[in-house]
């Protein structure tokens, strides 16, 4: 997850703080009884956050904004950071070790917000303690590790939800619903644009999120999958071109701009353009074209009014500062879904196959970047999909069957 400054709003968080507990050893018998109840019976999920960077602050807002969630434990290898983060958000229980946190009877679920390189290890421990897991994207940067984490969670019979927040954006959901309804009479072309704001810190780009295709473009890959049936229409070829255009990053070896093309089995073509910096604010747009028409998803703005009063051009509202503002409702919806997973056993919306395909698309794009040519996706990704239990020849058919079952279940409900 991203730990650089991201233009967080300075508005205060108004929420009911969880019950204050100073030491696990000082809990009363009544406290222990309540905390040992299943979340569904006690009416809320006690959440442990692992990691205290900026993405943790995004997720904690979703926790405190949901009456079915309580922040009950904070974990960071730096104890003073864990203590300060907990104090800021009304939680006095903290530790430096995820295993210790998972032994806290107040902890029902774990949210993994550590730097990406630690995701797999934290998820593994949480799974062994039987805690439902929400993990900020990606579950693991290395695809082989991602497969192992998901398989380990399945062995432990623990749900694992990967945090692709755009999957929960209500505006994007409307686009997907229109596409699935047949409004376009099929999909021919998809255009996805993502341009960041503000520019992430140089330290972050060099140490944590320097590979644009893994850290940023994955959000566009996430969207492409939903718009093509979430694996029902499999990618067949991937091409990526990258560059460094910002003066601040010249000579750093860090890519800040990319163009990606993905071809799908149906013949649909998708293009992605990304930049690490847009001076006017966070820019995330999408366009889907088919025989029956076109759907456009544009940036929300502070005003729908545009003034044209002179030859100086049009004047209108401004777009959101950064992704926490743009996707505030998506983060809230994502939290609500995770709580449904914890309390009622709801199926994870972002599945193992979905998370794996996103990683593999990023892998293929990086391979294309190295070779300068198109990558045959079936040949490149087929072995890893098969190792994960999703042979590429049947993955699309399997996803179609899952979608049909979900549709029947929703209709019956």
Short mmCIF file of N, CA, C and O in Angstrom, two decimals, residues 199 227 274 323 340 366 400:
data_model
loop_
_atom_site.label_atom_id
_atom_site.label_comp_id
_atom_site.label_asym_id
_atom_site.label_seq_id
_atom_site.Cartn_x
_atom_site.Cartn_y
_atom_site.Cartn_z
N UNK A 199 2.02 14.52 -6.62
CA UNK A 199 3.12 13.65 -6.98
C UNK A 199 3.62 12.93 -5.73
O UNK A 199 3.94 13.57 -4.72
N UNK A 227 -15.06 -4.84 -16.55
CA UNK A 227 -15.76 -4.43 -17.77
C UNK A 227 -15.79 -5.52 -18.83
O UNK A 227 -16.50 -5.40 -19.83
N UNK A 274 -1.52 6.32 -18.08
CA UNK A 274 -1.26 6.69 -16.69
C UNK A 274 -0.17 7.75 -16.60
O UNK A 274 0.76 7.77 -17.41
N UNK A 323 -6.84 10.45 -4.28
CA UNK A 323 -7.73 9.28 -4.30
C UNK A 323 -8.57 9.09 -3.03
O UNK A 323 -9.68 8.57 -3.11
N UNK A 340 -19.61 -7.68 6.02
CA UNK A 340 -20.55 -8.75 5.62
C UNK A 340 -19.83 -10.09 5.51
O UNK A 340 -20.37 -11.14 5.88
N UNK A 366 5.01 -5.66 -17.51
CA UNK A 366 6.43 -5.47 -17.21
C UNK A 366 7.29 -6.26 -18.20
O UNK A 366 8.33 -5.78 -18.66
N UNK A 400 -18.04 -17.33 -15.56
CA UNK A 400 -19.40 -17.15 -16.05
C UNK A 400 -20.39 -17.93 -15.19
O UNK A 400 -21.47 -17.44 -14.86
#
